[in-house]
mmCIF file of C-alpha atoms in Angstrom:
data_model
loop_
_atom_site.group_PDB
_atom_site.id
_atom_site.type_symbol
_atom_site.label_atom_id
_atom_site.label_comp_id
_atom_site.label_asym_id
_atom_site.label_seq_id
_atom_site.Cartn_x
_atom_site.Cartn_y
_atom_site.Cartn_z
ATOM 1 C CA UNK A 1 49.624 0.182 -130.031
ATOM 2 C CA UNK A 2 47.032 2.672 -130.673
ATOM 3 C CA UNK A 3 46.000 3.969 -134.045
ATOM 4 C CA UNK A 4 46.673 7.350 -132.294
ATOM 5 C CA UNK A 5 50.084 7.632 -131.055
ATOM 6 C CA UNK A 6 53.028 7.411 -133.664
ATOM 7 C CA UNK A 7 55.925 5.327 -132.378
ATOM 8 C CA UNK A 8 58.541 7.306 -129.786
ATOM 9 C CA UNK A 9 55.031 9.706 -128.587
ATOM 10 C CA UNK A 10 54.002 9.892 -125.175
ATOM 11 C CA UNK A 11 50.425 8.918 -125.640
ATOM 12 C CA UNK A 12 47.969 11.336 -124.455
ATOM 13 C CA UNK A 13 45.995 11.331 -121.882
ATOM 14 C CA UNK A 14 42.433 13.461 -122.307
ATOM 15 C CA UNK A 15 40.432 14.053 -118.246
ATOM 16 C CA UNK A 16 37.589 15.690 -117.438
ATOM 17 C CA UNK A 17 37.727 17.611 -114.094
ATOM 18 C CA UNK A 18 33.958 18.411 -112.669
ATOM 19 C CA UNK A 19 34.698 21.926 -111.410
ATOM 20 C CA UNK A 20 31.444 22.212 -110.212
ATOM 21 C CA UNK A 21 30.382 23.127 -106.073
ATOM 22 C CA UNK A 22 28.073 21.497 -104.163
ATOM 23 C CA UNK A 23 25.822 23.627 -102.286
ATOM 24 C CA UNK A 24 26.647 22.440 -99.600
ATOM 25 C CA UNK A 25 30.056 23.175 -99.040
ATOM 26 C CA UNK A 26 29.182 26.792 -100.880
ATOM 27 C CA UNK A 27 26.814 27.313 -98.180
ATOM 28 C CA UNK A 28 28.788 26.256 -94.966
ATOM 29 C CA UNK A 29 31.855 28.629 -97.110
ATOM 30 C CA UNK A 30 29.278 31.437 -97.080
ATOM 31 C CA UNK A 31 28.309 30.518 -92.927
ATOM 32 C CA UNK A 32 32.367 29.776 -92.137
ATOM 33 C CA UNK A 33 33.682 33.578 -93.626
ATOM 34 C CA UNK A 34 30.640 35.068 -92.055
ATOM 35 C CA UNK A 35 30.552 33.705 -88.586
ATOM 36 C CA UNK A 36 34.361 34.711 -88.892
ATOM 37 C CA UNK A 37 33.474 38.044 -90.103
ATOM 38 C CA UNK A 38 30.652 38.539 -87.682
ATOM 39 C CA UNK A 39 32.960 36.962 -84.403
ATOM 40 C CA UNK A 40 35.945 39.606 -85.991
ATOM 41 C CA UNK A 41 33.600 42.931 -85.746
ATOM 42 C CA UNK A 42 33.009 42.586 -82.212
ATOM 43 C CA UNK A 43 35.968 41.245 -81.110
ATOM 44 C CA UNK A 44 37.991 44.379 -82.982
ATOM 45 C CA UNK A 45 34.643 46.502 -81.242
ATOM 46 C CA UNK A 46 35.559 45.805 -77.623
ATOM 47 C CA UNK A 47 39.225 45.680 -77.761
ATOM 48 C CA UNK A 48 38.746 49.114 -78.830
ATOM 49 C CA UNK A 49 36.156 49.367 -75.754
ATOM 50 C CA UNK A 50 38.773 48.200 -73.619
ATOM 51 C CA UNK A 51 41.520 50.564 -75.321
ATOM 52 C CA UNK A 52 39.385 52.922 -74.162
ATOM 53 C CA UNK A 53 39.051 52.330 -70.812
ATOM 54 C CA UNK A 54 43.053 51.841 -70.949
ATOM 55 C CA UNK A 55 43.756 55.148 -71.893
ATOM 56 C CA UNK A 56 41.490 56.444 -69.357
ATOM 57 C CA UNK A 57 43.057 55.020 -66.480
ATOM 58 C CA UNK A 58 47.083 55.476 -67.345
ATOM 59 C CA UNK A 59 46.175 59.861 -67.919
ATOM 60 C CA UNK A 60 44.375 59.310 -64.019
ATOM 61 C CA UNK A 61 47.773 57.148 -63.144
ATOM 62 C CA UNK A 62 49.933 59.467 -65.128
ATOM 63 C CA UNK A 63 48.580 62.037 -63.213
ATOM 64 C CA UNK A 64 48.878 59.995 -60.550
ATOM 65 C CA UNK A 65 52.628 59.822 -60.775
ATOM 66 C CA UNK A 66 52.820 63.600 -61.497
ATOM 67 C CA UNK A 67 51.982 64.510 -57.914
ATOM 68 C CA UNK A 68 53.683 62.238 -56.502
ATOM 69 C CA UNK A 69 57.385 62.765 -58.048
ATOM 70 C CA UNK A 70 56.065 66.712 -57.281
ATOM 71 C CA UNK A 71 55.527 65.973 -53.392
ATOM 72 C CA UNK A 72 58.616 63.843 -53.375
ATOM 73 C CA UNK A 73 60.611 66.580 -54.946
ATOM 74 C CA UNK A 74 59.658 68.723 -52.073
ATOM 75 C CA UNK A 75 59.967 66.874 -50.097
ATOM 76 C CA UNK A 76 63.614 65.966 -50.561
ATOM 77 C CA UNK A 77 64.222 70.100 -50.199
ATOM 78 C CA UNK A 78 62.219 69.638 -47.827
ATOM 79 C CA UNK A 79 65.195 67.604 -45.923
ATOM 80 C CA UNK A 80 68.087 68.405 -47.697
ATOM 81 C CA UNK A 81 67.684 71.934 -46.694
ATOM 82 C CA UNK A 82 66.789 70.687 -42.600
ATOM 83 C CA UNK A 83 70.188 68.381 -42.274
ATOM 84 C CA UNK A 84 72.055 71.541 -44.180
ATOM 85 C CA UNK A 85 70.862 73.250 -41.104
ATOM 86 C CA UNK A 86 71.726 70.387 -38.829
ATOM 87 C CA UNK A 87 75.197 70.490 -40.154
ATOM 88 C CA UNK A 88 75.439 74.251 -39.714
ATOM 89 C CA UNK A 89 74.576 74.041 -36.172
ATOM 90 C CA UNK A 90 76.914 70.411 -35.409
ATOM 91 C CA UNK A 91 79.979 72.430 -36.634
ATOM 92 C CA UNK A 92 79.103 75.448 -34.472
ATOM 93 C CA UNK A 93 81.989 75.036 -31.752
ATOM 94 C CA UNK A 94 79.290 75.487 -28.684
ATOM 95 C CA UNK A 95 80.699 76.357 -26.366
ATOM 96 C CA UNK A 96 79.553 74.768 -22.495
ATOM 97 C CA UNK A 97 78.153 77.887 -20.071
ATOM 98 C CA UNK A 98 80.310 78.926 -17.777
ATOM 99 C CA UNK A 99 79.393 77.804 -14.320
ATOM 100 C CA UNK A 100 76.138 79.046 -12.589
ATOM 101 C CA UNK A 101 77.397 81.776 -9.726
ATOM 102 C CA UNK A 102 73.909 81.297 -7.175
ATOM 103 C CA UNK A 103 73.618 84.325 -5.257
ATOM 104 C CA UNK A 104 72.374 84.886 -2.271
ATOM 105 C CA UNK A 105 70.303 87.457 -1.054
ATOM 106 C CA UNK A 106 71.233 88.796 2.292
ATOM 107 C CA UNK A 107 69.712 87.467 4.849
ATOM 108 C CA UNK A 108 67.512 90.215 6.629
ATOM 109 C CA UNK A 109 66.173 90.250 10.510
ATOM 110 C CA UNK A 110 62.652 90.637 11.658
#
């Protein structure tokens, strides 16, 4: 046993940890972080432009859909009216015309 430890005590271990960061490690970490931030900036910028274009496209599509829905409603209204007219014509009891009577003009003699 050593002089520092008493019987029944655990020995003390003292270690010195060197926490100095080497320059190459610091430069690599800063380079990686700056590359990440720069690429994130440009990616975010491109995404913002894409979203703006998509909003324009969606607005144009909504306008077209609204126009087509209005035209479809108008056509459906007209078809309903035509079908009602057709049913009304079919429901009327059509009497066949009487047999035509042909009259012959009196003959004249010269």
